[in-house]
Amino acid sequence: MTSSGLQPRQDGDAALRLLRDGVLDLEGRLVDASNTTLRGILTLDGVTARCVYKPVRGERPLWDFPDGTLAGREVSAYLVSEATGWGLVPPTVLRDGPFGPGSCQLWIDEPDDAEALVGFLPADELPPRWFPIAAARDDDGSAYVLAHAEDPRLARLAVLDAVINNADRKGGHVLVGADDRIYGVDHGVSFHVEDKLRTVLWGWAGRQLPPDAVDMLAGLAGQVTGALGAELADHLTISEVAELASRIDRLRETGRFPQPPEDWPAMPWPPM
């Protein structure tokens, strides 16, 4: 929950207005992020909320993504998430800020008692209905496993990642909000025209898509060729929007979750 009590789904329009027009005062920097990532407080008409502000000028150059495009990809992930009807990405806009234009996303506070859905667990303590993804050992040599819950909320996020070609779905990028919904964050390296899916959510690899995902993809396909595609064209290239449509078509044709790639690292590093 944000400091104003805004709920991303119930108060979506109010959150977007606050993100676009609110006065942005910075609190500090999130030092673990590879690009400049700042936490701030937005204020508008007596309403306040925390946000994450990522200025374009703070984006680290990447060999495979054009410079200065990551903020637009963050916004594009939100637009696609909203088009699915699943609301998996917190409200996100492109706006001017203290360090120039950048993405601005509603901050999601995880309750202290939020359930863990992804993480490293002792190899002999894997809970029922959890998927083991990768083996690991701690500094003492004890066996651990990277795993995630067999949770339909995570399955939806895995589908979204396949749609937007997310190259960085770390476990730490999966948040559980106070409304008991899950949210995915950090989508700056998404929407590439080449297959770059990297994720820790491989538990459903090769399995049939659930019916709700099949229905969602059918509706999303039409939106990409219409109003959604026009919105995305403000942030992505024509080729990237076209490839988004092609990925949706391929998922509909196979009716299955994708398999890990053989010519590209299947998981981001670090995975959490």
Tab-separated table of N, CA, C and O in Angstrom, residues 39-151:
chain	number	residue	atom	x	y	z
A	39	ARG	N	13.747	6.616	-5.419
A	39	ARG	CA	12.443	6.574	-4.770
A	39	ARG	C	12.041	7.996	-4.396
A	39	ARG	O	12.880	8.791	-3.948
A	40	GLY	N	10.777	8.309	-4.640
A	40	GLY	CA	10.317	9.650	-4.350
A	40	GLY	C	8.910	9.658	-3.796
A	40	GLY	O	8.254	8.612	-3.683
A	41	ILE	N	8.451	10.838	-3.439
A	41	ILE	CA	7.095	11.037	-2.955
A	41	ILE	C	6.387	12.013	-3.889
A	41	ILE	O	6.901	13.091	-4.191
A	42	LEU	N	5.217	11.610	-4.352
A	42	LEU	CA	4.382	12.433	-5.212
A	42	LEU	C	3.278	13.081	-4.378
A	42	LEU	O	2.695	12.423	-3.511
A	43	THR	N	2.985	14.326	-4.667
A	43	THR	CA	1.918	15.026	-3.956
A	43	THR	C	1.055	15.782	-4.956
A	43	THR	O	1.576	16.486	-5.837
A	44	LEU	N	-0.267	15.623	-4.831
A	44	LEU	CA	-1.201	16.321	-5.712
A	44	LEU	C	-2.546	16.446	-4.998
A	44	LEU	O	-3.136	15.430	-4.609
A	45	ASP	N	-3.016	17.654	-4.824
A	45	ASP	CA	-4.328	17.907	-4.226
A	45	ASP	C	-4.508	17.189	-2.891
A	45	ASP	O	-5.554	16.595	-2.606
A	46	GLY	N	-3.469	17.207	-2.078
A	46	GLY	CA	-3.550	16.608	-0.755
A	46	GLY	C	-3.350	15.112	-0.712
A	46	GLY	O	-3.391	14.502	0.357
A	47	VAL	N	-3.138	14.483	-1.879
A	47	VAL	CA	-2.894	13.038	-1.952
A	47	VAL	C	-1.409	12.804	-2.163
A	47	VAL	O	-0.766	13.501	-2.959
A	48	THR	N	-0.843	11.850	-1.432
A	48	THR	CA	0.571	11.521	-1.582
A	48	THR	C	0.742	10.026	-1.811
A	48	THR	O	-0.090	9.221	-1.381
A	49	ALA	N	1.811	9.692	-2.489
A	49	ALA	CA	2.148	8.287	-2.695
A	49	ALA	C	3.620	8.192	-3.050
A	49	ALA	O	4.198	9.123	-3.630
A	50	ARG	N	4.219	7.089	-2.716
A	50	ARG	CA	5.607	6.852	-3.105
A	50	ARG	C	5.659	6.347	-4.545
A	50	ARG	O	4.707	5.749	-5.050
A	51	CYS	N	6.803	6.569	-5.168
A	51	CYS	CA	6.989	6.134	-6.548
A	51	CYS	C	8.434	5.745	-6.774
A	51	CYS	O	9.320	6.017	-5.947
A	52	VAL	N	8.667	5.098	-7.899
A	52	VAL	CA	10.014	4.801	-8.383
A	52	VAL	C	10.214	5.596	-9.667
A	52	VAL	O	9.454	5.449	-10.626
A	53	TYR	N	11.226	6.427	-9.670
A	53	TYR	CA	11.535	7.306	-10.802
A	53	TYR	C	12.866	6.869	-11.402
A	53	TYR	O	13.875	6.797	-10.702
A	54	LYS	N	12.857	6.550	-12.715
A	54	LYS	CA	14.061	6.105	-13.414
A	54	LYS	C	14.342	7.062	-14.569
A	54	LYS	O	13.763	6.934	-15.650
A	55	PRO	N	15.224	8.048	-14.346
A	55	PRO	CA	15.501	9.021	-15.400
A	55	PRO	C	16.244	8.387	-16.577
A	55	PRO	O	17.109	7.526	-16.388
A	56	VAL	N	15.895	8.827	-17.776
A	56	VAL	CA	16.548	8.315	-18.976
A	56	VAL	C	18.050	8.548	-18.922
A	56	VAL	O	18.844	7.682	-19.319
A	57	ARG	N	18.463	9.685	-18.402
A	57	ARG	CA	19.891	9.998	-18.381
A	57	ARG	C	20.681	9.068	-17.452
A	57	ARG	O	21.912	9.015	-17.533
A	58	GLY	N	19.987	8.345	-16.591
A	58	GLY	CA	20.666	7.409	-15.703
A	58	GLY	C	20.698	5.986	-16.210
A	58	GLY	O	21.140	5.074	-15.508
A	59	GLU	N	20.225	5.760	-17.442
A	59	GLU	CA	20.229	4.413	-18.008
A	59	GLU	C	21.638	4.024	-18.448
A	59	GLU	O	22.307	4.767	-19.172
A	60	ARG	N	22.068	2.865	-18.008
A	60	ARG	CA	23.382	2.353	-18.399
A	60	ARG	C	23.317	1.825	-19.829
A	60	ARG	O	22.423	1.056	-20.167
A	61	PRO	N	24.271	2.223	-20.704
A	61	PRO	CA	24.245	1.726	-22.085
A	61	PRO	C	24.325	0.203	-22.138
A	61	PRO	O	25.080	-0.425	-21.388
A	62	LEU	N	23.543	-0.404	-23.016
A	62	LEU	CA	23.516	-1.844	-23.206
A	62	LEU	C	23.877	-2.160	-24.655
A	62	LEU	O	23.576	-1.391	-25.559
A	63	TRP	N	24.480	-3.322	-24.857
A	63	TRP	CA	24.912	-3.666	-26.210
A	63	TRP	C	23.739	-4.048	-27.112
A	63	TRP	O	23.816	-3.920	-28.336
A	64	ASP	N	22.647	-4.504	-26.517
A	64	ASP	CA	21.559	-5.045	-27.333
A	64	ASP	C	20.271	-4.218	-27.307
A	64	ASP	O	19.310	-4.559	-27.995
A	65	PHE	N	20.230	-3.146	-26.521
A	65	PHE	CA	19.064	-2.271	-26.498
A	65	PHE	C	19.512	-0.850	-26.829
A	65	PHE	O	20.526	-0.390	-26.305
A	66	PRO	N	18.768	-0.147	-27.665
A	66	PRO	CA	19.147	1.231	-28.007
A	66	PRO	C	19.199	2.121	-26.769
A	66	PRO	O	18.386	1.981	-25.852
A	67	ASP	N	20.155	3.035	-26.757
A	67	ASP	CA	20.296	3.953	-25.631
A	67	ASP	C	19.034	4.800	-25.454
A	67	ASP	O	18.406	5.224	-26.428
A	68	GLY	N	18.693	5.050	-24.202
A	68	GLY	CA	17.599	5.961	-23.889
A	68	GLY	C	16.211	5.407	-24.111
A	68	GLY	O	15.244	6.170	-24.146
A	69	THR	N	16.082	4.073	-24.209
A	69	THR	CA	14.764	3.490	-24.511
A	69	THR	C	14.163	2.692	-23.359
A	69	THR	O	13.032	2.215	-23.477
A	70	LEU	N	14.895	2.536	-22.259
A	70	LEU	CA	14.415	1.638	-21.202
A	70	LEU	C	13.174	2.190	-20.507
A	70	LEU	O	12.265	1.433	-20.147
A	71	ALA	N	13.123	3.506	-20.310
A	71	ALA	CA	11.949	4.090	-19.642
A	71	ALA	C	10.689	3.839	-20.457
A	71	ALA	O	9.628	3.509	-19.905
A	72	GLY	N	10.783	3.976	-21.758
A	72	GLY	CA	9.636	3.710	-22.613
A	72	GLY	C	9.199	2.267	-22.576
A	72	GLY	O	8.000	1.955	-22.713
A	73	ARG	N	10.126	1.375	-22.379
A	73	ARG	CA	9.787	-0.053	-22.274
A	73	ARG	C	9.079	-0.339	-20.949
A	73	ARG	O	8.206	-1.216	-20.882
A	74	GLU	N	9.463	0.380	-19.891
A	74	GLU	CA	8.747	0.249	-18.619
A	74	GLU	C	7.280	0.641	-18.799
A	74	GLU	O	6.366	-0.052	-18.328
A	75	VAL	N	7.056	1.755	-19.489
A	75	VAL	CA	5.686	2.210	-19.726
A	75	VAL	C	4.946	1.218	-20.619
A	75	VAL	O	3.768	0.902	-20.391
A	76	SER	N	5.627	0.690	-21.636
A	76	SER	CA	5.000	-0.263	-22.551
A	76	SER	C	4.558	-1.522	-21.823
A	76	SER	O	3.491	-2.077	-22.118
A	77	ALA	N	5.360	-1.993	-20.866
A	77	ALA	CA	4.979	-3.182	-20.096
A	77	ALA	C	3.690	-2.914	-19.320
A	77	ALA	O	2.820	-3.793	-19.220
A	78	TYR	N	3.563	-1.713	-18.770
A	78	TYR	CA	2.331	-1.364	-18.061
A	78	TYR	C	1.139	-1.339	-19.018
A	78	TYR	O	0.061	-1.867	-18.703
A	79	LEU	N	1.325	-0.755	-20.200
A	79	LEU	CA	0.232	-0.674	-21.166
A	79	LEU	C	-0.243	-2.062	-21.585
A	79	LEU	O	-1.448	-2.321	-21.666
A	80	VAL	N	0.699	-2.968	-21.835
A	80	VAL	CA	0.317	-4.330	-22.219
A	80	VAL	C	-0.348	-5.042	-21.050
A	80	VAL	O	-1.356	-5.744	-21.216
A	81	SER	N	0.198	-4.858	-19.840
A	81	SER	CA	-0.404	-5.481	-18.657
A	81	SER	C	-1.848	-5.036	-18.496
A	81	SER	O	-2.734	-5.857	-18.205
A	82	GLU	N	-2.106	-3.760	-18.673
A	82	GLU	CA	-3.479	-3.269	-18.548
A	82	GLU	C	-4.369	-3.852	-19.643
A	82	GLU	O	-5.538	-4.162	-19.409
A	83	ALA	N	-3.817	-4.005	-20.838
A	83	ALA	CA	-4.605	-4.559	-21.936
A	83	ALA	C	-4.979	-6.017	-21.690
A	83	ALA	O	-5.999	-6.492	-22.189
A	84	THR	N	-4.171	-6.739	-20.909
A	84	THR	CA	-4.516	-8.133	-20.587
A	84	THR	C	-5.702	-8.202	-19.627
A	84	THR	O	-6.359	-9.246	-19.536
A	85	GLY	N	-5.942	-7.129	-18.870
A	85	GLY	CA	-6.975	-7.147	-17.839
A	85	GLY	C	-6.495	-7.742	-16.534
A	85	GLY	O	-7.282	-7.844	-15.583
A	86	TRP	N	-5.236	-8.130	-16.467
A	86	TRP	CA	-4.710	-8.791	-15.275
A	86	TRP	C	-4.073	-7.829	-14.276
A	86	TRP	O	-3.870	-8.192	-13.121
A	87	GLY	N	-3.693	-6.643	-14.713
A	87	GLY	CA	-3.136	-5.652	-13.793
A	87	GLY	C	-1.904	-6.106	-13.056
A	87	GLY	O	-1.806	-5.952	-11.841
A	88	LEU	N	-0.922	-6.634	-13.779
A	88	LEU	CA	0.261	-7.208	-13.148
A	88	LEU	C	1.406	-6.221	-12.973
A	88	LEU	O	2.379	-6.523	-12.274
A	89	VAL	N	1.325	-5.064	-13.613
A	89	VAL	CA	2.383	-4.056	-13.524
A	89	VAL	C	1.794	-2.814	-12.862
A	89	VAL	O	0.723	-2.344	-13.258
A	90	PRO	N	2.463	-2.266	-11.843
A	90	PRO	CA	1.933	-1.058	-11.199
A	90	PRO	C	1.808	0.083	-12.202
A	90	PRO	O	2.547	0.136	-13.192
A	91	PRO	N	0.866	0.999	-11.971
A	91	PRO	CA	0.723	2.148	-12.863
A	91	PRO	C	2.069	2.820	-13.134
A	91	PRO	O	2.835	3.089	-12.199
A	92	THR	N	2.324	3.099	-14.400
A	92	THR	CA	3.628	3.615	-14.839
A	92	THR	C	3.413	4.642	-15.937
A	92	THR	O	2.638	4.401	-16.866
A	93	VAL	N	4.106	5.766	-15.850
A	93	VAL	CA	4.003	6.798	-16.876
A	93	VAL	C	5.398	7.293	-17.237
A	93	VAL	O	6.381	7.030	-16.532
A	94	LEU	N	5.473	8.025	-18.345
A	94	LEU	CA	6.682	8.745	-18.724
A	94	LEU	C	6.444	10.211	-18.398
A	94	LEU	O	5.444	10.792	-18.836
A	95	ARG	N	7.323	10.804	-17.606
A	95	ARG	CA	7.137	12.188	-17.193
A	95	ARG	C	8.489	12.853	-16.973
A	95	ARG	O	9.533	12.197	-16.904
A	96	ASP	N	8.439	14.165	-16.824
A	96	ASP	CA	9.638	14.909	-16.478
A	96	ASP	C	9.820	14.848	-14.966
A	96	ASP	O	8.846	14.768	-14.210
A	97	GLY	N	11.068	14.881	-14.537
A	97	GLY	CA	11.371	14.823	-13.117
A	97	GLY	C	12.609	15.639	-12.808
A	97	GLY	O	13.142	16.341	-13.680
A	98	PRO	N	13.132	15.539	-11.582
A	98	PRO	CA	14.300	16.333	-11.189
A	98	PRO	C	15.530	16.100	-12.065
A	98	PRO	O	16.377	16.994	-12.182
A	99	PHE	N	15.637	14.927	-12.678
A	99	PHE	CA	16.773	14.628	-13.549
A	99	PHE	C	16.326	14.418	-14.993
A	99	PHE	O	16.947	13.674	-15.750
A	100	GLY	N	15.234	15.056	-15.354
A	100	GLY	CA	14.771	14.991	-16.726
A	100	GLY	C	13.721	13.904	-16.932
A	100	GLY	O	13.218	13.305	-15.974
A	101	PRO	N	13.381	13.640	-18.197
A	101	PRO	CA	12.353	12.634	-18.493
A	101	PRO	C	12.754	11.252	-17.986
A	101	PRO	O	13.935	10.886	-17.965
A	102	GLY	N	11.752	10.485	-17.591
A	102	GLY	CA	11.999	9.118	-17.131
A	102	GLY	C	10.686	8.426	-16.823
A	102	GLY	O	9.610	9.023	-16.878
A	103	SER	N	10.780	7.153	-16.503
A	103	SER	CA	9.585	6.421	-16.097
A	103	SER	C	9.306	6.699	-14.631
A	103	SER	O	10.221	6.901	-13.826
A	104	CYS	N	8.029	6.714	-14.290
A	104	CYS	CA	7.603	6.949	-12.909
A	104	CYS	C	6.523	5.916	-12.598
A	104	CYS	O	5.477	5.897	-13.251
A	105	GLN	N	6.779	5.083	-11.617
A	105	GLN	CA	5.906	3.941	-11.317
A	105	GLN	C	5.473	3.986	-9.857
A	105	GLN	O	6.267	4.290	-8.963
A	106	LEU	N	4.219	3.657	-9.638
A	106	LEU	CA	3.695	3.619	-8.272
A	106	LEU	C	4.461	2.595	-7.448
A	106	LEU	O	4.685	1.465	-7.881
A	107	TRP	N	4.881	3.002	-6.265
A	107	TRP	CA	5.626	2.125	-5.357
A	107	TRP	C	4.679	1.113	-4.728
A	107	TRP	O	3.586	1.450	-4.297
A	108	ILE	N	5.108	-0.136	-4.675
A	108	ILE	CA	4.324	-1.198	-4.036
A	108	ILE	C	5.014	-1.609	-2.743
A	108	ILE	O	6.156	-2.084	-2.754
A	109	ASP	N	4.343	-1.391	-1.633
A	109	ASP	CA	4.850	-1.827	-0.333
A	109	ASP	C	4.417	-3.263	-0.087
A	109	ASP	O	3.222	-3.584	-0.177
A	110	GLU	N	5.368	-4.126	0.202
A	110	GLU	CA	5.038	-5.510	0.573
A	110	GLU	C	4.822	-5.579	2.089
A	110	GLU	O	5.696	-5.153	2.854
A	111	PRO	N	3.699	-6.123	2.546
A	111	PRO	CA	3.490	-6.292	3.987
A	111	PRO	C	4.569	-7.183	4.594
A	111	PRO	O	5.159	-8.039	3.909
A	112	ASP	N	4.843	-6.973	5.869
A	112	ASP	CA	5.862	-7.784	6.550
A	112	ASP	C	5.534	-9.271	6.500
A	112	ASP	O	6.426	-10.119	6.505
A	113	ASP	N	4.240	-9.588	6.474
A	113	ASP	CA	3.837	-10.991	6.477
A	113	ASP	C	3.480	-11.498	5.071
A	113	ASP	O	2.803	-12.519	4.926
A	114	ALA	N	3.940	-10.796	4.038
A	114	ALA	CA	3.641	-11.221	2.666
A	114	ALA	C	4.230	-12.607	2.410
A	114	ALA	O	5.359	-12.911	2.816
A	115	GLU	N	3.472	-13.447	1.727
A	115	GLU	CA	3.943	-14.792	1.440
A	115	GLU	C	5.066	-14.756	0.414
A	115	GLU	O	5.061	-13.956	-0.523
A	116	ALA	N	6.057	-15.622	0.613
A	116	ALA	CA	7.144	-15.751	-0.351
A	116	ALA	C	6.695	-16.671	-1.483
A	116	ALA	O	6.164	-17.757	-1.238
A	117	LEU	N	6.891	-16.236	-2.719
A	117	LEU	CA	6.476	-17.028	-3.871
A	117	LEU	C	7.655	-17.528	-4.696
A	117	LEU	O	7.500	-18.450	-5.497
A	118	VAL	N	8.815	-16.912	-4.520
A	118	VAL	CA	10.032	-17.286	-5.243
A	118	VAL	C	11.193	-17.175	-4.279
A	118	VAL	O	11.250	-16.248	-3.470
A	119	GLY	N	12.138	-18.125	-4.347
A	119	GLY	CA	13.305	-17.991	-3.489
A	119	GLY	C	14.161	-19.234	-3.457
A	119	GLY	O	13.855	-20.253	-4.084
A	120	PHE	N	15.273	-19.132	-2.723
A	120	PHE	CA	16.150	-20.271	-2.482
A	120	PHE	C	15.701	-20.984	-1.214
A	120	PHE	O	15.529	-20.356	-0.169
A	121	LEU	N	15.521	-22.287	-1.301
A	121	LEU	CA	15.058	-23.098	-0.179
A	121	LEU	C	15.993	-24.284	0.015
A	121	LEU	O	16.591	-24.772	-0.963
A	122	PRO	N	16.134	-24.771	1.263
A	122	PRO	CA	16.890	-26.010	1.446
A	122	PRO	C	16.326	-27.110	0.553
A	122	PRO	O	15.104	-27.266	0.439
A	123	ALA	N	17.210	-27.851	-0.092
A	123	ALA	CA	16.779	-28.827	-1.091
A	123	ALA	C	15.833	-29.873	-0.521
A	123	ALA	O	14.976	-30.410	-1.249
A	124	ASP	N	15.952	-30.175	0.764
A	124	ASP	CA	15.095	-31.199	1.358
A	124	ASP	C	13.853	-30.612	2.027
A	124	ASP	O	13.135	-31.310	2.738
A	125	GLU	N	13.582	-29.300	1.793
A	125	GLU	CA	12.428	-28.656	2.411
A	125	GLU	C	11.529	-27.980	1.372
A	125	GLU	O	10.798	-27.041	1.692
A	126	LEU	N	11.538	-28.489	0.158
A	126	LEU	CA	10.710	-27.891	-0.882
A	126	LEU	C	9.236	-28.140	-0.558
A	126	LEU	O	8.809	-29.286	-0.411
A	127	PRO	N	8.436	-27.089	-0.433
A	127	PRO	CA	7.021	-27.275	-0.078
A	127	PRO	C	6.259	-27.979	-1.203
A	127	PRO	O	6.685	-27.965	-2.369
A	128	PRO	N	5.121	-28.580	-0.884
A	128	PRO	CA	4.269	-29.139	-1.935
A	128	PRO	C	3.828	-28.038	-2.896
A	128	PRO	O	3.662	-26.886	-2.508
A	129	ARG	N	3.648	-28.428	-4.152
A	129	ARG	CA	3.179	-27.514	-5.194
A	129	ARG	C	4.130	-26.346	-5.416
A	129	ARG	O	3.732	-25.208	-5.686
A	130	TRP	N	5.418	-26.637	-5.286
A	130	TRP	CA	6.460	-25.699	-5.675
A	130	TRP	C	7.292	-26.340	-6.782
A	130	TRP	O	7.513	-27.559	-6.783
A	131	PHE	N	7.742	-25.526	-7.716
A	131	PHE	CA	8.561	-26.003	-8.830
A	131	PHE	C	10.040	-25.763	-8.539
A	131	PHE	O	10.449	-24.619	-8.325
A	132	PRO	N	10.871	-26.811	-8.553
A	132	PRO	CA	12.322	-26.576	-8.485
A	132	PRO	C	12.828	-26.101	-9.847
A	132	PRO	O	12.480	-26.667	-10.881
A	133	ILE	N	13.634	-25.051	-9.851
A	133	ILE	CA	14.108	-24.462	-11.094
A	133	ILE	C	15.606	-24.683	-11.296
A	133	ILE	O	16.061	-25.000	-12.397
A	134	ALA	N	16.392	-24.527	-10.235
A	134	ALA	CA	17.841	-24.678	-10.370
A	134	ALA	C	18.435	-25.092	-9.030
A	134	ALA	O	17.958	-24.669	-7.968
A	135	ALA	N	19.460	-25.916	-9.098
A	135	ALA	CA	20.165	-26.356	-7.891
A	135	ALA	C	21.223	-25.332	-7.510
A	135	ALA	O	21.787	-24.640	-8.355
A	136	ALA	N	21.499	-25.242	-6.200
A	136	ALA	CA	22.503	-24.305	-5.705
A	136	ALA	C	23.067	-24.831	-4.389
A	136	ALA	O	22.522	-25.782	-3.800
A	137	ARG	N	24.164	-24.220	-3.960
A	137	ARG	CA	24.744	-24.544	-2.650
A	137	ARG	C	25.151	-23.252	-1.963
A	137	ARG	O	25.558	-22.291	-2.617
A	138	ASP	N	25.043	-23.248	-0.626
A	138	ASP	CA	25.464	-22.060	0.104
A	138	ASP	C	26.964	-22.120	0.361
A	138	ASP	O	27.660	-23.030	-0.122
A	139	ASP	N	27.487	-21.161	1.127
A	139	ASP	CA	28.925	-21.086	1.355
A	139	ASP	C	29.459	-22.294	2.105
A	139	ASP	O	30.664	-22.604	2.031
A	140	ASP	N	28.581	-22.973	2.831
A	140	ASP	CA	28.999	-24.158	3.582
A	140	ASP	C	28.831	-25.443	2.782
A	140	ASP	O	29.101	-26.533	3.295
A	141	GLY	N	28.344	-25.331	1.572
A	141	GLY	CA	28.163	-26.511	0.732
A	141	GLY	C	26.826	-27.191	0.877
A	141	GLY	O	26.587	-28.233	0.263
A	142	SER	N	25.923	-26.607	1.676
A	142	SER	CA	24.606	-27.210	1.850
A	142	SER	C	23.775	-27.031	0.580
A	142	SER	O	23.851	-25.997	-0.090
A	143	ALA	N	22.986	-28.052	0.256
A	143	ALA	CA	22.208	-28.046	-0.980
A	143	ALA	C	20.957	-27.175	-0.845
A	143	ALA	O	20.196	-27.302	0.117
A	144	TYR	N	20.766	-26.299	-1.821
A	144	TYR	CA	19.581	-25.466	-1.913
A	144	TYR	C	18.985	-25.605	-3.307
A	144	TYR	O	19.605	-26.173	-4.215
A	145	VAL	N	17.782	-25.085	-3.454
A	145	VAL	CA	17.145	-25.087	-4.763
A	145	VAL	C	16.435	-23.758	-4.964
A	145	VAL	O	15.810	-23.233	-4.035
A	146	LEU	N	16.604	-23.192	-6.141
A	146	LEU	CA	15.808	-22.025	-6.531
A	146	LEU	C	14.467	-22.553	-7.001
A	146	LEU	O	14.404	-23.431	-7.867
A	147	ALA	N	13.399	-22.038	-6.431
A	147	ALA	CA	12.073	-22.593	-6.718
A	147	ALA	C	11.022	-21.495	-6.666
A	147	ALA	O	11.259	-20.401	-6.143
A	148	HIS	N	9.857	-21.803	-7.222
A	148	HIS	CA	8.733	-20.878	-7.102
A	148	HIS	C	7.441	-21.662	-6.919
A	148	HIS	O	7.338	-22.837	-7.273
A	149	ALA	N	6.452	-20.989	-6.356
A	149	ALA	CA	5.177	-21.624	-6.066
A	149	ALA	C	4.409	-21.908	-7.349
A	149	ALA	O	4.517	-21.178	-8.342
A	150	GLU	N	3.611	-22.976	-7.318
A	150	GLU	CA	2.690	-23.262	-8.422
A	150	GLU	C	1.421	-22.460	-8.154
A	150	GLU	O	0.403	-22.976	-7.703
A	151	ASP	N	1.515	-21.183	-8.448
A	151	ASP	CA	0.473	-20.216	-8.102
A	151	ASP	C	-0.074	-19.623	-9.392
A	151	ASP	O	0.686	-19.151	-10.236
